[in-house]
Amino acid sequence: MPKLTPRRLIVCADDYALSPGVSLGIRQLAAARRLSATSVMTCMPHWPAEAEALQPLADQIAIGLHFTLTDQTPLGPMPHLAGKGRLPGVARVIGLCLGNRLPTDEIRQELDRQWACFIRYFGRPPDFLDGHQHVHLLPGIDKLVLQAMADRPNPAPCWLRDCVDPWLWRRPEAPKAGLISLLGLRFAQGLRRQGLPCNQGFSGFYDAKRSNLAAALPGLLRQIGDRHLLMVHPGHVDDALRAVDGLTDSRQTEWDFLMGPDFPAFLERQALVLAGREDIP
């Protein structure tokens, strides 16, 4: 059998600062060199303490902004989108996008606030930007994000998450992967038109109620190339997580697998090497 050419895999843990337990789990995985990146939620009340705890790992893994426009509390006033001080669910945001009723000025200001809050703790811009519940791909929000990157004095170091998966029909949860890929087509075209750096391929969707990451991984990483991004959601379950998010037990299951011996063994069999901060985008 011919020897496979090694490919770099970007393993990104989403939702850092969602809760102390999630954050601790992500830091443990990063310290054990099981992650390439994490995307952080600077609007969460736990962010200041969790940001300080993450700083020692800032040169080892890529740390990006997980732009948040759903379910949580914004950093500043958003009278139209979050009139009662809380952001709406993703279905409501999608409806506003499709109805062309987005409060675009509010959203751009909140993006600037979350971006500035990252810089306040790390002294540099995020390594990359993506969206909580993939809001950066939604019609109208995608243009705001791309324009915000164009307005930065030096946007090149910040790469963006491209969620288009050309092999989506061979993935677990193909319908959801297909929907996200469809939503992301215009964003991907904008990335290339503006010459903005991004990952090369994306996967991570599976039914956490019927399966787990260990079982889904062969399908998630089938037919991938160099610098493919695997989205994961590991962490430890705590009361703070239960209060703000419905995705709980599967986070601990993912953490157990990623920290255990089977994950690096799988990567080795597939000639995959974990990308480091210096390897991406």
Coordinates of C-alpha atoms in Angstrom, one line a residue:
M1 CA 0.0 0.0 0.0
P2 CA 1.5 3.4 -1.0
K3 CA 2.3 5.7 1.9
L4 CA -0.3 8.5 2.4
T5 CA 0.9 12.1 2.2
P6 CA 0.4 13.8 5.5
R7 CA -2.3 16.5 5.6
R8 CA -2.8 19.2 8.2
L9 CA -6.1 19.1 10.1
I10 CA -7.4 22.2 11.9
V11 CA -9.3 21.0 14.9
C12 CA -11.3 23.9 16.3
A13 CA -13.2 23.9 19.6
D14 CA -16.1 26.3 19.5
D15 CA -17.8 28.2 22.4
Y16 CA -14.9 29.1 24.7
A17 CA -16.2 31.2 27.6
L18 CA -19.7 29.8 27.2
S19 CA -19.2 28.4 30.7
P20 CA -16.3 27.8 33.1
G21 CA -16.6 24.0 32.5
V22 CA -16.5 24.3 28.7
S23 CA -13.5 26.7 28.9
L24 CA -11.6 24.5 31.3
G25 CA -12.1 21.5 29.0
I26 CA -10.9 23.4 26.0
R27 CA -7.8 24.6 27.8
Q28 CA -7.0 21.1 28.9
L29 CA -7.2 19.8 25.4
A30 CA -5.1 22.6 24.1
A31 CA -2.4 22.0 26.7
A32 CA -2.4 18.3 25.7
R33 CA -2.0 19.3 22.0
R34 CA -5.3 17.9 20.9
L35 CA -6.6 21.2 19.4
S36 CA -5.4 23.6 16.7
A37 CA -7.8 26.4 17.6
T38 CA -10.6 27.7 19.7
S39 CA -13.2 30.4 19.0
V40 CA -14.2 32.6 22.0
M41 CA -17.4 34.3 23.0
T42 CA -16.3 37.7 24.3
C43 CA -19.9 38.7 25.2
M44 CA -20.2 36.0 27.9
P45 CA -20.0 37.1 31.6
H46 CA -17.3 34.5 32.2
W47 CA -15.1 36.0 29.5
P48 CA -12.7 38.2 31.6
A49 CA -11.6 35.4 33.8
E50 CA -11.5 32.8 31.1
A51 CA -9.6 35.1 28.8
E52 CA -6.8 35.5 31.4
A53 CA -6.7 31.7 31.8
L54 CA -6.3 31.2 28.1
Q55 CA -3.5 33.7 27.6
P56 CA -0.7 31.2 28.3
L57 CA -1.8 29.2 25.3
A58 CA -2.1 32.1 22.9
D59 CA 1.1 31.3 21.0
Q60 CA 0.3 27.5 20.8
I61 CA -3.2 27.5 19.3
A62 CA -5.1 29.9 17.1
I63 CA -7.7 31.9 19.1
G64 CA -10.6 33.4 17.1
L65 CA -13.7 35.5 17.7
H66 CA -16.9 33.5 17.8
F67 CA -19.2 36.4 16.8
T68 CA -22.4 35.9 18.8
L69 CA -25.8 37.3 17.8
T70 CA -28.1 34.6 19.2
D71 CA -29.4 33.7 22.7
Q72 CA -26.9 35.5 24.8
T73 CA -26.6 39.1 26.1
P74 CA -24.9 41.6 23.8
L75 CA -22.0 43.8 25.0
G76 CA -23.9 47.0 24.2
P77 CA -27.4 48.3 23.6
M78 CA -29.2 46.7 20.6
P79 CA -32.8 48.1 20.9
H80 CA -34.1 46.5 17.8
L81 CA -32.4 43.0 17.8
A82 CA -32.2 42.6 21.6
G83 CA -34.9 45.0 22.9
K84 CA -35.1 43.3 26.3
G85 CA -31.4 42.9 26.6
R86 CA -31.1 39.4 25.3
L87 CA -30.4 38.3 21.7
P88 CA -33.1 36.3 19.9
G89 CA -32.8 32.7 18.9
V90 CA -31.3 31.7 15.6
A91 CA -34.6 31.1 13.9
R92 CA -35.6 34.8 14.6
V93 CA -32.3 36.0 13.3
I94 CA -32.7 33.9 10.1
G95 CA -36.2 35.4 9.6
L96 CA -34.9 38.9 9.9
C97 CA -32.2 38.1 7.4
L98 CA -34.6 36.6 4.9
G99 CA -37.1 39.5 5.3
N100 CA -34.3 42.1 4.8
R101 CA -35.1 43.6 8.3
L102 CA -31.7 43.4 9.9
P103 CA -30.7 46.3 12.1
T104 CA -27.4 46.5 10.3
D105 CA -25.9 49.4 12.2
E106 CA -26.6 47.6 15.5
I107 CA -25.0 44.4 14.3
R108 CA -21.9 46.2 13.0
Q109 CA -21.5 48.0 16.3
E110 CA -21.8 44.8 18.3
L111 CA -19.2 43.1 16.1
D112 CA -16.9 46.0 16.8
R113 CA -17.5 45.7 20.5
Q114 CA -16.9 42.0 20.6
W115 CA -13.7 42.4 18.5
A116 CA -12.5 45.2 20.8
C117 CA -13.2 43.1 23.8
F118 CA -10.9 40.4 22.4
I119 CA -8.1 42.8 21.8
R120 CA -8.5 44.2 25.4
Y121 CA -7.4 40.8 26.8
F122 CA -4.9 39.6 24.1
G123 CA -3.4 42.8 22.9
R124 CA -3.9 41.7 19.3
P125 CA -6.7 41.0 16.9
P126 CA -8.3 37.6 16.8
D127 CA -6.4 35.0 14.7
F128 CA -9.7 34.2 12.9
L129 CA -13.4 35.0 12.9
D130 CA -16.4 32.7 12.7
G131 CA -20.0 32.9 14.0
H132 CA -21.9 31.2 16.9
Q133 CA -24.5 29.1 15.2
H134 CA -22.9 30.2 11.9
V135 CA -24.5 33.6 11.9
H136 CA -21.6 35.0 9.9
L137 CA -23.0 33.2 6.9
L138 CA -26.5 34.6 7.0
P139 CA -27.7 37.0 4.2
G140 CA -26.9 40.5 5.3
I141 CA -24.6 39.5 8.2
D142 CA -22.2 38.0 5.7
K143 CA -21.8 41.4 4.0
L144 CA -21.2 43.1 7.3
V145 CA -18.5 40.7 8.3
L146 CA -16.7 40.9 5.0
Q147 CA -16.9 44.7 5.0
A148 CA -15.6 44.8 8.6
M149 CA -12.6 42.7 7.5
A150 CA -12.0 45.0 4.5
D151 CA -12.2 48.1 6.9
R152 CA -9.4 46.7 9.1
P153 CA -6.0 48.4 8.6
N154 CA -4.4 45.0 8.1
P155 CA -7.0 42.2 7.6
A156 CA -4.6 39.6 6.2
P157 CA -3.6 38.0 9.5
C158 CA -7.2 37.3 10.4
W159 CA -8.7 34.3 8.5
L160 CA -12.3 33.5 8.3
R161 CA -14.3 30.2 8.6
D162 CA -15.5 28.9 5.3
C163 CA -18.3 26.4 6.0
V164 CA -18.7 25.0 2.5
D165 CA -18.1 21.3 2.3
P166 CA -17.8 19.9 -1.2
W167 CA -18.2 16.3 0.1
L168 CA -21.2 17.0 2.3
W169 CA -23.3 14.2 0.8
R170 CA -20.8 11.7 2.3
R171 CA -21.0 13.2 5.8
P172 CA -23.1 12.4 8.8
E173 CA -26.0 14.8 9.1
A174 CA -25.7 15.6 5.4
P175 CA -29.0 17.7 5.3
K176 CA -27.7 20.1 7.9
A177 CA -24.2 20.2 6.4
G178 CA -25.9 20.9 3.0
L179 CA -28.0 23.8 4.5
I180 CA -24.9 25.4 6.0
S181 CA -22.9 24.9 2.8
L182 CA -25.7 26.5 0.8
L183 CA -25.9 29.5 3.2
G184 CA -22.1 29.8 3.0
L185 CA -21.7 29.9 -0.7
R186 CA -22.0 33.6 -1.0
F187 CA -19.7 34.2 1.9
A188 CA -17.1 31.8 0.4
Q189 CA -17.4 33.8 -2.9
G190 CA -16.8 37.0 -1.0
L191 CA -13.8 35.6 0.7
R192 CA -12.2 34.7 -2.6
R193 CA -13.2 38.0 -4.3
Q194 CA -11.6 40.0 -1.5
G195 CA -8.6 37.7 -1.2
L196 CA -9.2 36.9 2.4
P197 CA -7.6 33.8 3.9
C198 CA -9.7 30.8 5.1
N199 CA -9.7 27.1 5.8
Q200 CA -9.9 24.6 3.0
G201 CA -12.9 22.4 3.7
F202 CA -15.2 22.1 6.7
S203 CA -17.1 19.4 8.6
G204 CA -18.3 18.7 12.1
F205 CA -22.0 18.0 12.0
Y206 CA -23.4 14.8 13.5
D207 CA -26.4 13.8 15.5
A208 CA -25.2 13.9 19.1
K209 CA -28.4 12.2 20.4
R210 CA -27.8 9.1 18.2
S211 CA -24.1 9.0 17.8
N212 CA -20.9 10.5 19.1
L213 CA -17.7 12.0 17.7
A214 CA -15.7 8.8 17.8
A215 CA -18.3 7.0 15.6
A216 CA -18.8 10.0 13.3
L217 CA -15.2 10.9 12.8
P218 CA -14.4 8.6 9.8
G219 CA -17.3 10.1 7.9
L220 CA -16.5 13.6 9.0
L221 CA -12.9 13.3 7.7
R222 CA -13.6 11.3 4.5
Q223 CA -12.1 12.8 1.3
I224 CA -10.5 15.8 2.9
G225 CA -7.4 17.8 1.9
D226 CA -4.8 19.9 3.6
R227 CA -6.0 22.5 6.1
H228 CA -9.5 21.0 6.5
L229 CA -11.3 22.4 9.5
L230 CA -13.1 20.0 11.9
M231 CA -15.5 21.8 14.2
V232 CA -15.9 20.3 17.7
H233 CA -17.7 21.2 20.9
P234 CA -15.9 19.6 23.8
G235 CA -16.1 20.7 27.5
H236 CA -17.1 19.8 31.0
V237 CA -20.8 20.1 32.0
D238 CA -21.6 22.6 34.7
D239 CA -24.6 24.5 36.0
A240 CA -23.6 27.6 34.0
L241 CA -23.7 25.6 30.8
R242 CA -27.0 24.1 31.5
A243 CA -28.4 27.6 32.1
V244 CA -27.5 28.9 28.7
D245 CA -27.2 26.0 26.2
G246 CA -29.0 22.8 25.3
L247 CA -25.8 21.0 24.1
T248 CA -24.5 19.5 27.3
D249 CA -23.6 15.8 27.7
S250 CA -22.2 15.4 24.2
R251 CA -19.5 18.0 25.2
Q252 CA -18.2 15.7 27.8
T253 CA -18.3 12.7 25.5
E254 CA -16.3 14.7 22.9
W255 CA -13.8 15.8 25.5
D256 CA -13.3 12.2 26.6
F257 CA -12.6 11.0 23.1
L258 CA -10.3 13.9 22.1
M259 CA -8.3 13.5 25.3
G260 CA -8.0 9.8 25.0
P261 CA -5.7 7.6 23.0
D262 CA -8.1 6.7 20.1
F263 CA -8.1 10.2 18.6
P264 CA -4.4 10.6 18.0
A265 CA -4.3 6.9 16.8
F266 CA -7.0 7.7 14.3
L267 CA -5.1 10.7 13.0
E268 CA -2.0 8.7 12.6
R269 CA -3.8 6.0 10.6
Q270 CA -5.2 8.6 8.3
A271 CA -1.9 10.4 7.8
L272 CA -3.4 13.5 9.4
V273 CA -1.3 15.9 11.6
L274 CA -2.8 18.4 13.9
A275 CA -2.2 21.9 12.5
G276 CA -0.5 24.4 14.8
R277 CA -1.1 28.1 15.0
E278 CA 1.8 28.7 12.6
D279 CA 0.3 26.3 10.0
I280 CA -3.1 28.1 9.5
P281 CA -4.7 29.5 7.5

